[in-house]
PDB file of C-alpha atoms in Angstrom:
ATOM      1  CA  MET A  19     -58.026-242.373  -8.670  1.00 50.00           C
ATOM      2  CA  ALA A  20     -59.829-245.304  -7.278  1.00 55.00           C
ATOM      3  CA  PRO A  21     -61.268-244.857  -3.647  1.00 56.00           C
ATOM      4  CA  ASP A  22     -59.332-247.901  -2.098  1.00 63.00           C
ATOM      5  CA  SER A  23     -55.780-246.325  -3.510  1.00 71.00           C
ATOM      6  CA  ALA A  24     -56.287-243.200  -1.461  1.00 70.00           C
ATOM      7  CA  PRO A  25     -53.332-242.542   0.859  1.00 70.00           C
ATOM      8  CA  SER A  26     -54.139-243.436   4.287  1.00 73.00           C
ATOM      9  CA  PRO A  27     -54.433-240.790   7.205  1.00 82.00           C
ATOM     10  CA  GLY A  28     -51.186-240.832   9.404  1.00 84.00           C
ATOM     11  CA  PRO A  29     -47.796-241.889   9.189  1.00 82.00           C
ATOM     12  CA  PRO A  30     -46.487-244.804   6.643  1.00 82.00           C
ATOM     13  CA  PRO A  31     -46.111-248.225   8.839  1.00 86.00           C
ATOM     14  CA  ARG A  32     -42.413-248.475   9.877  1.00 87.00           C
ATOM     15  CA  ASP A  33     -40.344-250.753   8.393  1.00 88.00           C
ATOM     16  CA  PRO A  34     -38.948-253.068  10.621  1.00 87.00           C
ATOM     17  CA  THR A  35     -35.852-253.688   8.951  1.00 91.00           C
ATOM     18  CA  ALA A  36     -34.622-250.367   9.191  1.00 92.00           C
ATOM     19  CA  PRO A  37     -32.350-250.617  12.353  1.00 92.00           C
ATOM     20  CA  ALA A  38     -30.712-253.641  10.887  1.00 94.00           C
ATOM     21  CA  ARG A  39     -29.744-251.809   7.562  1.00 94.00           C
ATOM     22  CA  LEU A  40     -28.775-248.669   9.374  1.00 95.00           C
ATOM     23  CA  LEU A  41     -26.255-250.704  11.721  1.00 96.00           C
ATOM     24  CA  ASP A  42     -25.342-252.608   8.643  1.00 96.00           C
ATOM     25  CA  ALA A  43     -24.498-249.164   6.912  1.00 97.00           C
ATOM     26  CA  ALA A  44     -22.697-248.062  10.256  1.00 97.00           C
ATOM     27  CA  ALA A  45     -20.428-250.889  10.030  1.00 98.00           C
ATOM     28  CA  GLU A  46     -19.612-250.439   6.354  1.00 98.00           C
ATOM     29  CA  VAL A  47     -18.732-246.996   7.040  1.00 98.00           C
ATOM     30  CA  GLY A  48     -16.263-247.668  10.010  1.00 98.00           C
ATOM     31  CA  LEU A  49     -14.570-250.414   7.796  1.00 98.00           C
ATOM     32  CA  ARG A  50     -14.185-247.356   5.040  1.00 98.00           C
ATOM     33  CA  VAL A  51     -13.077-244.893   7.592  1.00 98.00           C
ATOM     34  CA  GLU A  52     -10.452-247.382   9.005  1.00 98.00           C
ATOM     35  CA  ARG A  53      -9.329-248.380   5.355  1.00 98.00           C
ATOM     36  CA  ALA A  54      -8.810-244.382   4.701  1.00 98.00           C
ATOM     37  CA  HIS A  55      -6.639-243.612   7.841  1.00 98.00           C
ATOM     38  CA  ARG A  56      -4.488-246.642   6.985  1.00 98.00           C
ATOM     39  CA  ARG A  57      -4.312-245.335   3.331  1.00 98.00           C
ATOM     40  CA  LEU A  58      -3.078-241.769   4.913  1.00 98.00           C
ATOM     41  CA  ASP A  59      -0.901-243.113   7.073  1.00 98.00           C
ATOM     42  CA  GLU A  60       0.597-245.172   4.309  1.00 98.00           C
ATOM     43  CA  LEU A  61       0.986-241.787   2.167  1.00 98.00           C
ATOM     44  CA  ASP A  62       2.230-239.993   4.942  1.00 98.00           C
ATOM     45  CA  ILE A  63       5.268-242.615   5.405  1.00 98.00           C
ATOM     46  CA  ALA A  64       5.836-242.260   1.690  1.00 98.00           C
ATOM     47  CA  LEU A  65       6.140-238.435   1.544  1.00 97.00           C
ATOM     48  CA  GLU A  66       8.211-238.424   4.677  1.00 97.00           C
ATOM     49  CA  ARG A  67      10.413-240.805   2.709  1.00 97.00           C
ATOM     50  CA  LEU A  68      10.187-238.890  -0.453  1.00 96.00           C
ATOM     51  CA  ALA A  69      11.270-235.608   1.793  1.00 96.00           C
ATOM     52  CA  ALA A  70      14.038-237.537   3.114  1.00 95.00           C
ATOM     53  CA  ALA A  71      15.429-238.566  -0.421  1.00 95.00           C
ATOM     54  CA  LEU A  72      14.836-235.214  -1.486  1.00 94.00           C
ATOM     55  CA  ALA A  73      16.741-233.681   1.397  1.00 93.00           C
ATOM     56  CA  GLY A  74      19.868-236.056   1.101  1.00 90.00           C
ATOM     57  CA  ALA A  75      19.856-235.325  -2.812  1.00 83.00           C
ATOM     58  CA  PRO A  76      22.269-232.867  -4.292  1.00 82.00           C
ATOM     59  CA  THR A  77      20.799-229.847  -5.576  1.00 73.00           C
ATOM     60  CA  ARG A  78      20.977-229.108  -9.350  1.00 69.00           C
ATOM     61  CA  GLY A  79      23.005-226.325 -10.505  1.00 62.00           C
ATOM     62  CA  ALA A  80      25.385-226.171  -7.909  1.00 53.00           C
TER      63      ALA A  80
END
């Protein structure tokens, strides 16, 4: 290993773009959560409709 390629003592320099990238990632997570909630609401409605349709359908073999 060359002497000038030795790791410098102390912590690595801070990435000045890290806060902006974290905020972008948090915004993306927020959007995904919103979409997931909407999809769950849609699935809940579909299940309620299915349950209502099954409740109103005559049973087989009766």
